[in-house]
GROMACS .gro file of C-alpha atoms in nm:
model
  311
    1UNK     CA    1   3.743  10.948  10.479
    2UNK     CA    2   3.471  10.740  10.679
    3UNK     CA    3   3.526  10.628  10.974
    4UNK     CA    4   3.655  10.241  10.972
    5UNK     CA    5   3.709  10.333  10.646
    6UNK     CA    6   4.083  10.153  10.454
    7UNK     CA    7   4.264  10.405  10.206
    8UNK     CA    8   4.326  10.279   9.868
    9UNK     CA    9   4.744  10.267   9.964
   10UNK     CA   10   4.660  10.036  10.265
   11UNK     CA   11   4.468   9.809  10.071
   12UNK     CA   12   4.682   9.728   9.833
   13UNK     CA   13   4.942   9.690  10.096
   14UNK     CA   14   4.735   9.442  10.228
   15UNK     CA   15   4.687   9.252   9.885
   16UNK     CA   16   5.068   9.293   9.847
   17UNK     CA   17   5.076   9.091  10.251
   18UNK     CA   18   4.848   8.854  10.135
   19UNK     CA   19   5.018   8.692   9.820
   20UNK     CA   20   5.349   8.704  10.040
   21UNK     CA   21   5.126   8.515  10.314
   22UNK     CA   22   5.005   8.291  10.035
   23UNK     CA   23   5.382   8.224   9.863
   24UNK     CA   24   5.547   8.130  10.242
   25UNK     CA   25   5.186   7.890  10.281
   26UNK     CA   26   5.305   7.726   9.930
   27UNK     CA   27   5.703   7.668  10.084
   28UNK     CA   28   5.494   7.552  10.437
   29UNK     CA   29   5.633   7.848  10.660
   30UNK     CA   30   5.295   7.854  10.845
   31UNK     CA   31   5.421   8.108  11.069
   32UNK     CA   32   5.585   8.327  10.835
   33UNK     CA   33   5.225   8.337  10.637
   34UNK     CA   34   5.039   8.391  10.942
   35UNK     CA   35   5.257   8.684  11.011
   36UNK     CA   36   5.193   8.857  10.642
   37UNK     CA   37   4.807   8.745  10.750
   38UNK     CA   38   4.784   8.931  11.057
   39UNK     CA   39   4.946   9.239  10.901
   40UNK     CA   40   4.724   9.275  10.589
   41UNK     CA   41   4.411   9.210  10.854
   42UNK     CA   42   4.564   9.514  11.087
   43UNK     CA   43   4.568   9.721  10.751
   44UNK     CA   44   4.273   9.599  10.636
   45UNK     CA   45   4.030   9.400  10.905
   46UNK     CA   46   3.727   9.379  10.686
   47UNK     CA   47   3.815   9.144  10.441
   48UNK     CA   48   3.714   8.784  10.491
   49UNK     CA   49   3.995   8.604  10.269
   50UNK     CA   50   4.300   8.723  10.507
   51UNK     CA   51   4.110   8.581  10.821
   52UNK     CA   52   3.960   8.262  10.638
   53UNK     CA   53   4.357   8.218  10.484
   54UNK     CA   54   4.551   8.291  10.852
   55UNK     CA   55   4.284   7.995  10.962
   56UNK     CA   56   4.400   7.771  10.740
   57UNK     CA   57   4.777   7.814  10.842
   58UNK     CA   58   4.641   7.805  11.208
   59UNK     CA   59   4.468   7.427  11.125
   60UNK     CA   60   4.814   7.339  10.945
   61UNK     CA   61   4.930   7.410  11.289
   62UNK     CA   62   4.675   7.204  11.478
   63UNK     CA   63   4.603   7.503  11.660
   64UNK     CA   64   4.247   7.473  11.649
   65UNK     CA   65   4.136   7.764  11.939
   66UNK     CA   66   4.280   8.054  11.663
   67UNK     CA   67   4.147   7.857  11.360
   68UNK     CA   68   3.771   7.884  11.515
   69UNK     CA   69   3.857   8.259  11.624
   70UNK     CA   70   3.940   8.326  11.252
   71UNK     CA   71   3.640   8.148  11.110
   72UNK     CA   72   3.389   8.282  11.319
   73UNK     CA   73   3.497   8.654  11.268
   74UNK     CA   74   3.564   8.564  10.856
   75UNK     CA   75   3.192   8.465  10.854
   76UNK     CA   76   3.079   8.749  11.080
   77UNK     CA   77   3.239   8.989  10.799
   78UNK     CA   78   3.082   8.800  10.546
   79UNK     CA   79   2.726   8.846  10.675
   80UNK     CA   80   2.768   9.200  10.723
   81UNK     CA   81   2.912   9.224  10.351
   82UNK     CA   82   2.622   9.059  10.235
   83UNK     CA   83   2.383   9.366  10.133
   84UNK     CA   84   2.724   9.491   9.967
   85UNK     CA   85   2.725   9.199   9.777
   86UNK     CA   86   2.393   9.194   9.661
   87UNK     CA   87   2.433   9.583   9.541
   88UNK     CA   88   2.719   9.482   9.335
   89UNK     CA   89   2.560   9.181   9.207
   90UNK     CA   90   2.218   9.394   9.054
   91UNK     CA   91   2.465   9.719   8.981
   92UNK     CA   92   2.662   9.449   8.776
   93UNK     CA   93   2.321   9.213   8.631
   94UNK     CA   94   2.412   9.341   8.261
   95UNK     CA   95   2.761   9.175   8.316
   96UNK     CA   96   2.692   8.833   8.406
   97UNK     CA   97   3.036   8.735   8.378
   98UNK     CA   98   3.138   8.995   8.696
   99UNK     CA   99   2.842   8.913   8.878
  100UNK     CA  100   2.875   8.552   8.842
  101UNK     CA  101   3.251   8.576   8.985
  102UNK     CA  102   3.135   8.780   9.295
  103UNK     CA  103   2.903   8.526   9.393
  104UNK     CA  104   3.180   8.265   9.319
  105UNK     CA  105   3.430   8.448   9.562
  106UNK     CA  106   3.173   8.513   9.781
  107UNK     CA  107   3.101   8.078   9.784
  108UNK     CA  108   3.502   7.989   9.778
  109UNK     CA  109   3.572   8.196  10.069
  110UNK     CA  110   3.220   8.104  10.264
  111UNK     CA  111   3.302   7.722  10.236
  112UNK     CA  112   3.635   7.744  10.370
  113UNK     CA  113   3.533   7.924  10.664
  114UNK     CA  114   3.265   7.749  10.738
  115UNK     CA  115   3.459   7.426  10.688
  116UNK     CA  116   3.743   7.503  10.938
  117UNK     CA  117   3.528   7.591  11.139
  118UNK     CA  118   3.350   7.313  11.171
  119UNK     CA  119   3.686   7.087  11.187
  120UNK     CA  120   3.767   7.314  11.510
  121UNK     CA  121   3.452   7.209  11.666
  122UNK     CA  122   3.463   6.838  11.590
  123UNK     CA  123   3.804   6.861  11.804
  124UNK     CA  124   3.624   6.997  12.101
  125UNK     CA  125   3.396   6.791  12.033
  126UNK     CA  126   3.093   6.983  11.980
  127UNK     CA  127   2.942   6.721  11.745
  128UNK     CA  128   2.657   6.949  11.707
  129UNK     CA  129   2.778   7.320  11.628
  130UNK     CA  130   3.022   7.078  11.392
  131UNK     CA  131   2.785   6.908  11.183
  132UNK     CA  132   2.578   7.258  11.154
  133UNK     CA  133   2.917   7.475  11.012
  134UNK     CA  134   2.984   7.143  10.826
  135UNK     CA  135   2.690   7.159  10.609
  136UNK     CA  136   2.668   7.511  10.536
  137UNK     CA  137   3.048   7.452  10.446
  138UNK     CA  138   2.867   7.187  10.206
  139UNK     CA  139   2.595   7.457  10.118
  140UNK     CA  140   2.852   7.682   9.994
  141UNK     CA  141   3.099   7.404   9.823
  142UNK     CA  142   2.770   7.302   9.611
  143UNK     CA  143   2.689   7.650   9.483
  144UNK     CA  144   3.083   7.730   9.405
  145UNK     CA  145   3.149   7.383   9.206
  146UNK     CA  146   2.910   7.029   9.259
  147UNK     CA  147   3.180   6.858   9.116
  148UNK     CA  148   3.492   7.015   9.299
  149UNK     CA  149   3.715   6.785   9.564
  150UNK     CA  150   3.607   6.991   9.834
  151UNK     CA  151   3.294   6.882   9.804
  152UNK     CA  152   3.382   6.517   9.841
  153UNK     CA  153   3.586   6.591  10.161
  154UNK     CA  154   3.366   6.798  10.275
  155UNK     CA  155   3.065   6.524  10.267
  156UNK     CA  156   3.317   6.274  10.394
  157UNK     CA  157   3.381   6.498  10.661
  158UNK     CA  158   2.992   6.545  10.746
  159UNK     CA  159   3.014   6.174  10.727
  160UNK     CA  160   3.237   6.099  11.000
  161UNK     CA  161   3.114   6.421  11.251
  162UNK     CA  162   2.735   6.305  11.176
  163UNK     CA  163   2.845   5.955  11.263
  164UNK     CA  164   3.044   6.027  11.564
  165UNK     CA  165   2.769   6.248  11.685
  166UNK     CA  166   2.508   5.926  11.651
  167UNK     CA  167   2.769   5.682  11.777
  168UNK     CA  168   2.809   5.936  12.107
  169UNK     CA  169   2.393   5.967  12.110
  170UNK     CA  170   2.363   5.595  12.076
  171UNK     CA  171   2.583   5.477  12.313
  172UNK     CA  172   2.431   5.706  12.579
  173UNK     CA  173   2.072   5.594  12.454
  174UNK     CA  174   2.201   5.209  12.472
  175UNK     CA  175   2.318   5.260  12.862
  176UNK     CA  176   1.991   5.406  12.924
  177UNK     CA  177   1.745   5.145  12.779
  178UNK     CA  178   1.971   4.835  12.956
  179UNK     CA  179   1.949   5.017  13.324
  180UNK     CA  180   1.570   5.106  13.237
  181UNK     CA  181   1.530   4.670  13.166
  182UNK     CA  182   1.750   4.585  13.430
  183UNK     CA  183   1.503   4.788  13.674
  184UNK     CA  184   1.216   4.680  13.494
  185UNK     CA  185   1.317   4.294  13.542
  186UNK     CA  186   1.446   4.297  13.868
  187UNK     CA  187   1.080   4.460  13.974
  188UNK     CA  188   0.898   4.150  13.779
  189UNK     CA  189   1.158   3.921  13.991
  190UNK     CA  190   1.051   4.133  14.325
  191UNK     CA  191   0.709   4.087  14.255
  192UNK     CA  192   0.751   3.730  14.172
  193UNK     CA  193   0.912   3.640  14.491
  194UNK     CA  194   0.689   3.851  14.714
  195UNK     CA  195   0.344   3.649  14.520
  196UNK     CA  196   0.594   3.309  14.604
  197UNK     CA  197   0.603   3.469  14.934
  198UNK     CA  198   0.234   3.511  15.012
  199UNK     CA  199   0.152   3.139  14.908
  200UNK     CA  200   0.268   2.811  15.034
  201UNK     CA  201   0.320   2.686  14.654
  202UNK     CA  202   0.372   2.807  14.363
  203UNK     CA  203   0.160   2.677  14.071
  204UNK     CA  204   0.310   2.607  13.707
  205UNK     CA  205   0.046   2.867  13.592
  206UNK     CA  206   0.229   3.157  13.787
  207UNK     CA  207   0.572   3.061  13.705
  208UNK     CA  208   0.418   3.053  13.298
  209UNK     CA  209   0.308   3.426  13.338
  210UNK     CA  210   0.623   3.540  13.485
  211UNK     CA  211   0.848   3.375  13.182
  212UNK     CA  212   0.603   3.553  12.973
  213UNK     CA  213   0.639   3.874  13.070
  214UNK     CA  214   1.039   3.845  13.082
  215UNK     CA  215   0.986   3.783  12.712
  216UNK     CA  216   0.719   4.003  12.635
  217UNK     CA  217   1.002   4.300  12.817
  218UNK     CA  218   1.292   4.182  12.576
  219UNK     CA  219   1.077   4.211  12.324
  220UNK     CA  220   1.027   4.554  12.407
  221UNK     CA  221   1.347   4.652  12.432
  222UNK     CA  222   1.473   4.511  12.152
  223UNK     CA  223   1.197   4.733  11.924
  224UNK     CA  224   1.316   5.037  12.087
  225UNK     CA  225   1.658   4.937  12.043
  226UNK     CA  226   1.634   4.868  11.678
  227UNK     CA  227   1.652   5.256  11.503
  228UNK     CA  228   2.027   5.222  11.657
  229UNK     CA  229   2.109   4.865  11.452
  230UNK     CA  230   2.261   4.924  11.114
  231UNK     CA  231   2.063   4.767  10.860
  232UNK     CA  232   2.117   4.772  10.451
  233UNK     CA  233   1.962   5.083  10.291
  234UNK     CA  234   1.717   5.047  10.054
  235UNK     CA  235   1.857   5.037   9.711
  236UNK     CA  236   1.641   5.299   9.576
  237UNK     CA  237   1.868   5.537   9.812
  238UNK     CA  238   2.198   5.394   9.658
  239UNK     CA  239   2.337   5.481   9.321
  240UNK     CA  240   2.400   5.243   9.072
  241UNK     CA  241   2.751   5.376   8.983
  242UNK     CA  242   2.892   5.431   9.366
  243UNK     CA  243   2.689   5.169   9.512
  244UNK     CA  244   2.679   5.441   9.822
  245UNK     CA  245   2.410   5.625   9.941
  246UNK     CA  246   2.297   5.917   9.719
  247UNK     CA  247   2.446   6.240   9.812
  248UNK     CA  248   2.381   6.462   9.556
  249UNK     CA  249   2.141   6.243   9.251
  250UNK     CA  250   2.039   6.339   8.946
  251UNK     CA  251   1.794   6.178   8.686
  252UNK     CA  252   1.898   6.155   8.354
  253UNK     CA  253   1.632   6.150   8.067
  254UNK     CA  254   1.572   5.769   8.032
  255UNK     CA  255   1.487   5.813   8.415
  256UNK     CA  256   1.770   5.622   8.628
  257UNK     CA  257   1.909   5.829   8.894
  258UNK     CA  258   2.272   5.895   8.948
  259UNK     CA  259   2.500   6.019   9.160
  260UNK     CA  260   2.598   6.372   9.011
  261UNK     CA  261   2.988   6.351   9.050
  262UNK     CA  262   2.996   5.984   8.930
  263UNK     CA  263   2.752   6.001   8.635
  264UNK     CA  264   2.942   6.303   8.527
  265UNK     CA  265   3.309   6.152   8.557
  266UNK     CA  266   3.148   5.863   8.395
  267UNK     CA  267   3.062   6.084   8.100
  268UNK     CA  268   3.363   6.237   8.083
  269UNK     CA  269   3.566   5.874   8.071
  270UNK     CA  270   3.373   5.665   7.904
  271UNK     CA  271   3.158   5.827   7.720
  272UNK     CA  272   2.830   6.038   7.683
  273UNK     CA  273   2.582   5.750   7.729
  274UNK     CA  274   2.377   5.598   7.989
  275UNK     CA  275   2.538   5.352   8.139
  276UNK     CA  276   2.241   5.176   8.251
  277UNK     CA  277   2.001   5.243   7.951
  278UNK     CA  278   2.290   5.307   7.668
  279UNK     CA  279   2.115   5.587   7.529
  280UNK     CA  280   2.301   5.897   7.461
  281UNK     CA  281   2.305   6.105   7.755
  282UNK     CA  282   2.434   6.504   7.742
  283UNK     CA  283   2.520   6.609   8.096
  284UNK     CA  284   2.302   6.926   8.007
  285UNK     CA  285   1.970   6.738   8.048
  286UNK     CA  286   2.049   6.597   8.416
  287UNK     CA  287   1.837   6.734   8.654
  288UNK     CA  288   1.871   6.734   9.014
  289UNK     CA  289   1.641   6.424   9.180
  290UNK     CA  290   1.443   6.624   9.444
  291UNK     CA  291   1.194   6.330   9.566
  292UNK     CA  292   1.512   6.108   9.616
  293UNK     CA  293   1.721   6.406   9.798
  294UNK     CA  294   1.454   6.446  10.020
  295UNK     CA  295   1.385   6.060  10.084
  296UNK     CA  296   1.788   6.031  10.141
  297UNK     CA  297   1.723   6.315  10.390
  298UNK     CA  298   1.452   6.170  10.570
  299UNK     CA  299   1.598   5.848  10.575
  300UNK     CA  300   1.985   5.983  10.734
  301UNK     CA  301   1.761   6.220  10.960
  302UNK     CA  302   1.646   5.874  11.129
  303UNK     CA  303   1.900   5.628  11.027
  304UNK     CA  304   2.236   5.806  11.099
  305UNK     CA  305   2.428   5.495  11.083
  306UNK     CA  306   2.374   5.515  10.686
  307UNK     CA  307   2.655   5.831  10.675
  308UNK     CA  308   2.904   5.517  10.737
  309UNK     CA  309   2.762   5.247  10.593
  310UNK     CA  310   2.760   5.170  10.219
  311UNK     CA  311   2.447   5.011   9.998
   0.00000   0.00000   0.00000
């Protein structure tokens, strides 16, 4: 046998340590699961799922330190499975029904790591490194199901680190532009009272330029200041439905654009027409909005405030 290399008994050992980690995780004996975790990863350390699943019991536990040890070394396994995967995927092309469950497995476990992970960064408040793991945990949760829950929390959870982040950026960039114009007008005022200083009296014309330039500094400020002042977004950003910025928008054939998750519940409710246009609408012929995915992007890349704010 290869070196590193698990024997067939120890595996399914391990499979047999996993579901009795996963029944004490349903009853909430988080240590009990992490204990039938940590054995089936000693028998067999190369499989993602039993480090991804003893994570999850760690973040039950609030014990975020082991939850971003798991992660990290789930999704260091998973990269170096990778070139497995693809072999099994082209070995398996002629059945698309195997191939297209290996790259779901691959996506379920690959969002949940990447997910905790980036939970157990926003509490050491890495903004940063969180947002990053955050949206490849959104990456992943798109590919495995658009429409799943996880993606919603996941995006809400984006949300709030992306937010934070800005909030943390802005306030630091506020404190910086008010001492940079309280410098900049007590050197006008310095400079005013050594002119006033130099002459006997000071004209009405000297006292006029000095007001002016006050103003003409506020004035600066306040432009630089304004990328950090929450404004409405542009409706063409928001979706009809959610009246929220778009996260994920499709166009349907009669052209309006939609919020996938919403236009799809919609259809599934009410009924399979347009609820803008009323024409009959099959959720087949929605296609993902690219130009407006890209404007939301562009616009969130300079307007972070919009993760919070609604339309």
């Amino acid at each position: 046998m290869a070196t590193g290399a698990v024997s067939p008994m120890a595996a399914k050992q391990a499979e047999r340590l996993k579901e009795d980690g996963n029944n004490c995780f349903k009853k909430e004996r988080f240590g009990a699961a992490i204990d039938a975790y940590t054995e089936a990863i000693t028998l067999s350390p190369k499989v993602p799922v039993y480090w991804t699943n003893r994570a999850l019991c760690h973040m039950k536990r609030k014990d975020w330190t082991r939850v971003e040890e798991d992660c990290r070394k789930a999704i260091q396994l998973d990269h170096d499975s990778v070139k497995v995967l693809i072999f099994f995927f082209f070995f398996f092309f002629f059945c698309s029904w195997l191939s297209l469950l290996l790259g779901l497995l691959h996506l379920c476990s690959m969002w949940q790591a990447h997910y905790m992970l980036g939970l157990a960064l926003l509490q050491k408040e890495e903004y940063a490194d969180g947002v990053k793991a955050l949206q490849r945990a959104l990456d992943f949760g798109r590919g495995a199901n658009p429409t799943g829950y996880m993606v919603e929390e996941i995006w809400e959870e984006l949300s709030k680190a992306k937010y934070m982040e800005w909030e943390l950026l802005s306030a630091g960039r506020s404190w910086e532009l008010n001492s940079l114009k309280e410098t900049c007008v007590a050197a006008l005022n310095q400079q005013r009272a050594l002119d006033m200083s130099r002459t006997e009296e000071s004209s009405e014309e000297d006292y006029s330029s000095h007001t002016d330039q006050l103003k003409a500094l506020d004035r600066v400020f306040e432009k630089a200041a304004e990328e950090d002042k929450p404004t409405e977004v542009p409706d063409y950003l928001c979706c009809n439905i959610t009246l929220e910025i778009f996260r994920d928008p499709v166009i349907s054939p009669s052209g309006v654009t939609y919020e996938r998750a919403a236009i799809l519940e919609h259809i599934n409710k009410v009924g399979k027409f347009d609820p803008i246009t009323r024409e009959e609408l099959d959720p087949s012929k929605l296609v993902s909005n690219l130009a407006i995915k890209e404007a939301v992007a562009a616009y969130l890349e300079k307007h972070v405030w919009a993760y919070k704010t609604g339309c």
